[in-house]
């Protein structure tokens, strides 16, 4: 759902972690801002500053950033304040993530400021919202049916989000636009072989809809797991699937190194 659809609907604003009231002030709801190694994707291992915005339009049952989606918490930070804190680290790479960072209009201004200062920017996004911004790598993680918070899997309620999540999780037009405009990686969260038919279907639909080729090399399978214990269950299965289907495997380096500690 484009964020503009939710403007003016207070309940949506609140659910998404957006600011009520003072729309004119610039800034972003920041859940955490920290320095770490990029843990996922083609840039895994690269020292990077992470800016995690709060608020999301989806509700994956497995979300490893619960306090940006299911129970959003944040401090409001002005753009200058955010840039100054990023500058205080000695890094060339910035990862803007969330929650869903492209929900927020001011993510564009932040990315412009970072681009002006020469940073390489990665945006971690669920691929349901398009924005025009200087993004060096759009790290898109389209959400599969296995992410839907059914009553049995809802971490908080009784499946109240399932219908909305299901309706909004894939937007082929937005995905095709992101793929056309940016360097992308498509990073699918995988638990087992049951996820593969849907990945193939999304890819076939996207290849048909997009004006540019999508290489198998740009498709990454990432094991589901927010903890070392869970990853121990999923990672070798997902590695085998990557070899079987000819897609890339991505580790979750930060989970291997620091488990589920905050600010890692
Ligand atoms: C918290 S999300 C924030 C960005 C955006 N909302 C998204 O989903 O792409 C960051 C990354 O973590 C992944 N992720 C979240 N929970 C996960 C889990 N339990 N296991 C594996 N990956 C997970 C997402 O798919 C995404 O690639
Ligand atoms: N180290 C580390 N790498 C990451 N790559 C993507 C992350 C995210 O939450 O978007 C993430 C994260 O939370 N930590
Ligand atoms: S889209 Fe991303 S931030 Fe939102 S609930 Fe899913 S994993 Fe969490
Ligand atoms: Mg993370």
Short mmCIF file of C-alpha atoms and ligand atoms in Angstrom, two decimals:
data_model
loop_
_atom_site.label_atom_id
_atom_site.label_comp_id
_atom_site.label_asym_id
_atom_site.label_seq_id
_atom_site.Cartn_x
_atom_site.Cartn_y
_atom_site.Cartn_z
CA UNK A 1 0.00 0.00 0.00
CA UNK A 2 1.53 3.36 -0.94
CA UNK A 3 1.89 5.47 2.18
CA UNK A 4 -0.15 8.26 0.64
CA UNK A 5 -3.16 5.93 0.90
CA UNK A 6 -2.90 6.00 4.65
CA UNK A 7 -2.42 9.72 5.13
CA UNK A 8 -5.40 11.18 6.92
CA UNK A 9 -6.46 7.89 8.44
CA UNK A 10 -5.36 8.21 12.03
CA UNK A 11 -5.76 4.53 12.84
CA UNK A 12 -3.49 3.53 9.95
CA UNK A 13 -0.92 6.11 10.95
CA UNK A 14 -0.85 4.72 14.42
CA UNK A 15 -0.65 1.10 13.29
CA UNK A 16 2.18 1.93 10.96
CA UNK A 17 4.13 3.81 13.59
CA UNK A 18 3.79 7.10 11.74
CA UNK A 19 3.59 10.40 13.47
CA UNK A 20 0.14 11.74 14.23
CA UNK A 21 -0.41 15.47 14.34
CA UNK A 22 2.63 17.48 13.26
CA UNK A 23 3.09 16.43 9.63
CA UNK A 24 5.19 19.44 8.70
CA UNK A 25 8.22 18.74 10.88
CA UNK A 26 10.92 16.70 9.15
CA UNK A 27 12.49 13.67 10.66
CA UNK A 28 11.95 9.97 11.08
CA UNK A 29 10.79 7.57 13.80
CA UNK A 30 14.03 5.80 14.68
CA UNK A 31 13.98 2.48 16.51
CA UNK A 32 17.77 2.05 16.57
CA UNK A 33 20.90 3.42 14.89
CA UNK A 34 24.10 1.39 15.17
CA UNK A 35 27.34 0.28 13.54
CA UNK A 36 27.75 -3.36 12.56
CA UNK A 37 28.67 -5.68 9.69
CA UNK A 38 26.10 -6.07 6.94
CA UNK A 39 24.83 -9.53 7.82
CA UNK A 40 22.75 -10.34 4.76
CA UNK A 41 22.99 -10.36 1.00
CA UNK A 42 25.68 -9.62 -1.54
CA UNK A 43 27.39 -7.07 0.73
CA UNK A 44 27.54 -9.42 3.76
CA UNK A 45 30.60 -8.61 5.86
CA UNK A 46 30.84 -4.92 4.90
CA UNK A 47 31.08 -2.54 7.90
CA UNK A 48 27.95 -0.39 7.77
CA UNK A 49 25.88 2.03 9.79
CA UNK A 50 22.29 0.80 10.23
CA UNK A 51 19.38 3.20 10.54
CA UNK A 52 16.23 1.36 11.58
CA UNK A 53 12.97 3.25 11.13
CA UNK A 54 9.86 2.19 13.01
CA UNK A 55 6.51 1.28 11.47
CA UNK A 56 5.53 -1.30 8.89
CA UNK A 57 2.61 -1.88 6.54
CA UNK A 58 2.98 -5.68 6.85
CA UNK A 59 3.07 -8.07 9.83
CA UNK A 60 5.24 -11.10 9.11
CA UNK A 61 4.74 -13.57 11.97
CA UNK A 62 8.50 -14.15 12.10
CA UNK A 63 9.56 -10.49 12.05
CA UNK A 64 12.92 -10.22 13.80
CA UNK A 65 12.27 -6.49 14.39
CA UNK A 66 9.12 -6.87 16.48
CA UNK A 67 9.47 -3.37 17.94
CA UNK A 68 9.17 -1.78 14.51
CA UNK A 69 6.14 -3.76 13.36
CA UNK A 70 4.00 -5.55 15.95
CA UNK A 71 4.78 -3.11 18.76
CA UNK A 72 6.49 -0.08 17.23
CA UNK A 73 8.70 1.98 19.52
CA UNK A 74 10.92 4.83 18.45
CA UNK A 75 12.34 8.25 19.11
CA UNK A 76 11.74 11.01 16.59
CA UNK A 77 15.03 12.26 15.16
CA UNK A 78 15.60 15.18 12.85
CA UNK A 79 17.41 14.48 9.59
CA UNK A 80 20.45 16.55 10.61
CA UNK A 81 20.67 14.66 13.87
CA UNK A 82 20.51 11.31 12.04
CA UNK A 83 23.20 12.36 9.54
CA UNK A 84 25.45 13.66 12.34
CA UNK A 85 25.19 10.34 14.18
CA UNK A 86 25.97 8.41 10.98
CA UNK A 87 28.97 10.70 10.37
CA UNK A 88 30.27 9.91 13.85
CA UNK A 89 31.12 6.36 12.66
CA UNK A 90 33.96 5.74 10.24
CA UNK A 91 31.91 3.95 7.58
CA UNK A 92 31.28 4.26 3.83
CA UNK A 93 28.10 2.18 3.81
CA UNK A 94 24.72 3.01 5.27
CA UNK A 95 21.83 0.54 5.47
CA UNK A 96 18.37 2.06 5.81
CA UNK A 97 16.00 -0.53 7.19
CA UNK A 98 12.99 -0.92 9.45
CA UNK A 99 10.19 -1.69 9.80
CA UNK A 100 9.47 -0.55 6.29
CA UNK A 101 11.70 2.47 5.57
CA UNK A 102 9.92 3.42 2.34
CA UNK A 103 6.72 4.02 4.28
CA UNK A 104 8.22 7.34 5.31
CA UNK A 105 8.47 10.25 2.91
CA UNK A 106 11.49 11.64 4.77
CA UNK A 107 13.49 8.51 3.99
CA UNK A 108 13.96 10.13 0.56
CA UNK A 109 15.46 13.31 2.07
CA UNK A 110 17.73 11.20 4.27
CA UNK A 111 18.94 9.16 1.28
CA UNK A 112 19.57 12.39 -0.67
CA UNK A 113 21.63 13.80 2.20
CA UNK A 114 23.63 10.57 2.44
CA UNK A 115 24.19 10.48 -1.32
CA UNK A 116 25.44 14.10 -1.22
CA UNK A 117 27.96 13.04 1.41
CA UNK A 118 29.22 10.15 -0.72
CA UNK A 119 27.81 7.21 1.22
CA UNK A 120 26.85 3.94 -0.45
CA UNK A 121 23.23 3.35 0.48
CA UNK A 122 21.40 0.05 0.79
CA UNK A 123 17.66 0.11 1.46
CA UNK A 124 16.12 -3.01 3.00
CA UNK A 125 12.51 -3.06 1.83
CA UNK A 126 9.58 -5.44 1.55
CA UNK A 127 9.00 -4.20 -2.01
CA UNK A 128 5.44 -2.94 -1.59
CA UNK A 129 6.15 0.81 -1.74
CA UNK A 130 7.95 2.71 -4.50
CA UNK A 131 9.92 5.89 -3.88
CA UNK A 132 12.27 7.81 -6.12
CA UNK A 133 15.55 8.22 -4.21
CA UNK A 134 19.32 7.80 -4.61
CA UNK A 135 19.51 4.13 -3.62
CA UNK A 136 22.68 2.24 -4.54
CA UNK A 137 21.28 -1.19 -3.70
CA UNK A 138 17.59 -1.92 -3.27
CA UNK A 139 17.59 -5.04 -1.12
CA UNK A 140 14.08 -6.30 -1.69
CA UNK A 141 12.57 -9.07 0.41
CA UNK A 142 9.18 -9.94 -1.14
CA UNK A 143 7.02 -11.69 1.37
CA UNK A 144 5.75 -15.20 0.70
CA UNK A 145 2.49 -16.81 1.90
CA UNK A 146 4.52 -18.51 4.63
CA UNK A 147 5.05 -15.08 6.26
CA UNK A 148 1.31 -14.49 6.88
CA UNK A 149 0.32 -14.19 10.55
CA UNK A 150 -2.42 -16.81 10.66
CA UNK A 151 -4.18 -17.26 14.03
CA UNK A 152 -1.81 -20.16 14.88
CA UNK A 153 1.27 -18.06 14.10
CA UNK A 154 0.25 -14.60 15.28
CA UNK A 155 2.84 -13.50 17.87
CA UNK A 156 0.44 -11.06 19.49
CA UNK A 157 -3.25 -11.54 18.66
CA UNK A 158 -5.52 -14.00 16.93
CA UNK A 159 -4.82 -13.43 13.26
CA UNK A 160 -6.33 -9.93 12.98
CA UNK A 161 -3.57 -8.89 10.54
CA UNK A 162 -3.70 -11.97 8.30
CA UNK A 163 -6.10 -10.61 5.68
CA UNK A 164 -4.41 -7.24 5.25
CA UNK A 165 -0.94 -8.81 5.20
CA UNK A 166 -2.08 -11.33 2.59
CA UNK A 167 -3.63 -8.61 0.40
CA UNK A 168 -0.64 -6.27 0.54
CA UNK A 169 2.46 -8.48 0.67
CA UNK A 170 3.10 -8.70 -3.10
CA UNK A 171 2.64 -5.75 -5.46
CA UNK A 172 3.99 -6.74 -8.86
CA UNK A 173 3.81 -3.21 -10.26
CA UNK A 174 5.89 -1.82 -7.42
CA UNK A 175 8.36 -4.71 -7.65
CA UNK A 176 8.73 -4.21 -11.42
CA UNK A 177 9.36 -0.50 -10.93
CA UNK A 178 11.97 -1.07 -8.23
CA UNK A 179 13.74 -3.63 -10.42
CA UNK A 180 13.67 -1.26 -13.41
CA UNK A 181 15.01 1.77 -11.53
CA UNK A 182 17.56 0.32 -9.10
CA UNK A 183 20.33 -2.23 -8.72
CA UNK A 184 18.49 -4.90 -6.79
CA UNK A 185 18.80 -8.13 -4.93
CA UNK A 186 15.70 -10.23 -4.26
CA UNK A 187 16.08 -11.85 -0.87
CA UNK A 188 13.44 -14.47 -0.06
CA UNK A 189 13.03 -15.76 3.50
CA UNK A 190 12.84 -19.55 3.22
CA UNK A 191 11.96 -22.23 5.76
CA UNK A 192 11.69 -25.32 3.57
CA UNK A 193 10.99 -26.67 0.08
CA UNK A 194 7.32 -25.67 0.35
CA UNK A 195 8.39 -22.05 -0.24
CA UNK A 196 9.99 -22.77 -3.62
CA UNK A 197 6.94 -22.98 -5.95
CA UNK A 198 5.82 -19.51 -4.84
CA UNK A 199 9.32 -18.06 -5.33
CA UNK A 200 9.36 -19.45 -8.88
CA UNK A 201 5.89 -18.02 -9.49
CA UNK A 202 6.75 -14.54 -8.18
CA UNK A 203 9.93 -14.56 -10.26
CA UNK A 204 8.13 -15.65 -13.43
CA UNK A 205 5.46 -12.95 -12.93
CA UNK A 206 8.10 -10.32 -12.22
CA UNK A 207 10.21 -11.30 -15.21
CA UNK A 208 7.09 -10.98 -17.38
CA UNK A 209 6.21 -7.58 -15.88
CA UNK A 210 9.68 -5.98 -15.74
CA UNK A 211 11.47 -4.30 -18.65
CA UNK A 212 14.88 -5.49 -17.45
CA UNK A 213 16.33 -8.96 -17.01
CA UNK A 214 16.45 -10.48 -13.53
CA UNK A 215 19.39 -12.85 -13.23
CA UNK A 216 19.27 -15.94 -11.02
CA UNK A 217 22.38 -14.38 -9.42
CA UNK A 218 20.23 -11.53 -8.11
CA UNK A 219 17.94 -14.00 -6.32
CA UNK A 220 18.98 -14.95 -2.80
CA UNK A 221 17.56 -17.54 -0.46
CA UNK A 222 17.87 -16.58 3.19
CA UNK A 223 17.11 -19.08 5.97
CA UNK A 224 14.30 -18.08 8.30
CA UNK A 225 15.54 -17.60 11.83
CA UNK A 226 16.02 -14.75 14.26
CA UNK A 227 18.15 -16.89 16.59
CA UNK A 228 21.14 -19.24 16.22
CA UNK A 229 18.96 -22.08 17.48
CA UNK A 230 16.34 -21.57 14.79
CA UNK A 231 18.96 -21.06 12.04
CA UNK A 232 20.58 -24.36 13.02
CA UNK A 233 17.29 -25.92 11.87
CA UNK A 234 16.82 -24.01 8.62
CA UNK A 235 20.21 -23.08 7.13
CA UNK A 236 21.46 -26.38 5.68
CA UNK A 237 18.02 -27.09 4.20
CA UNK A 238 18.01 -23.66 2.54
CA UNK A 239 21.63 -24.05 1.34
CA UNK A 240 20.62 -27.32 -0.35
CA UNK A 241 17.66 -25.58 -2.00
CA UNK A 242 19.95 -22.79 -3.31
CA UNK A 243 22.16 -25.41 -4.98
CA UNK A 244 19.20 -27.34 -6.34
CA UNK A 245 17.55 -24.27 -7.91
CA UNK A 246 20.70 -22.33 -8.88
CA UNK A 247 19.94 -19.29 -6.70
CA UNK A 248 22.33 -17.62 -4.29
CA UNK A 249 22.38 -18.48 -0.59
CA UNK A 250 22.80 -15.69 1.91
CA UNK A 251 23.84 -16.28 5.49
CA UNK A 252 22.60 -14.24 8.43
CA UNK A 253 26.07 -13.34 9.60
CA UNK A 254 24.90 -11.08 12.44
CA UNK A 255 22.81 -13.91 13.92
CA UNK A 256 25.81 -16.27 13.71
CA UNK A 257 27.99 -13.65 15.41
CA UNK A 258 25.68 -12.00 17.92
CA UNK A 259 22.50 -14.09 18.01
CA UNK A 260 19.45 -11.83 18.54
CA UNK A 261 21.15 -9.03 20.49
CA UNK A 262 19.78 -5.53 19.79
CA UNK A 263 21.92 -3.08 17.79
CA UNK A 264 23.71 -5.82 15.86
C1 LIG B 1 13.16 -6.55 9.53
S1 LIG B 1 13.18 -6.48 7.78
C2 LIG B 1 13.09 -4.71 7.46
C3 LIG B 1 13.01 -4.36 6.01
C4 LIG B 1 11.71 -4.70 5.30
N1 LIG B 1 10.57 -4.50 6.12
C5 LIG B 1 11.74 -6.12 4.79
O1 LIG B 1 11.03 -6.98 5.32
O2 LIG B 1 12.52 -6.35 3.85
C6 LIG B 1 14.92 -6.79 7.36
C7 LIG B 1 15.21 -8.13 6.74
O3 LIG B 1 15.05 -9.14 7.73
C8 LIG B 1 14.37 -10.24 7.14
N2 LIG B 1 13.78 -11.00 8.23
C9 LIG B 1 12.92 -10.57 9.17
N3 LIG B 1 12.64 -11.54 10.06
C10 LIG B 1 13.36 -12.63 9.67
C11 LIG B 1 13.50 -13.93 10.16
N4 LIG B 1 12.85 -14.37 11.25
N5 LIG B 1 14.34 -14.77 9.50
C12 LIG B 1 15.00 -14.37 8.39
N6 LIG B 1 14.91 -13.15 7.88
C13 LIG B 1 14.09 -12.28 8.50
C14 LIG B 1 13.42 -9.57 6.18
O4 LIG B 1 12.90 -10.46 5.21
C15 LIG B 1 14.30 -8.52 5.57
O5 LIG B 1 15.09 -9.06 4.54
N1 LIG B 2 24.11 -6.86 10.93
C1 LIG B 2 22.89 -6.74 10.39
N2 LIG B 2 22.75 -6.85 9.06
C2 LIG B 2 21.51 -6.65 8.54
N3 LIG B 2 21.16 -6.63 7.23
C3 LIG B 2 19.85 -6.32 7.12
C4 LIG B 2 19.34 -6.12 8.42
C5 LIG B 2 17.98 -5.64 8.66
O1 LIG B 2 17.45 -5.79 9.74
O2 LIG B 2 17.43 -5.08 7.71
C6 LIG B 2 20.39 -6.33 9.32
C7 LIG B 2 20.55 -6.28 10.74
O3 LIG B 2 19.61 -6.10 11.53
N4 LIG B 2 21.82 -6.47 11.22
S1 LIG B 3 7.90 -6.53 6.20
FE1 LIG B 3 9.90 -6.49 7.25
S2 LIG B 3 9.62 -5.17 9.07
FE2 LIG B 3 7.58 -5.60 8.22
S3 LIG B 3 6.86 -7.27 9.48
FE3 LIG B 3 7.83 -8.19 7.65
S4 LIG B 3 10.01 -8.53 8.19
FE4 LIG B 3 9.09 -7.17 9.75
MG1 LIG B 4 17.74 -7.44 11.00
#
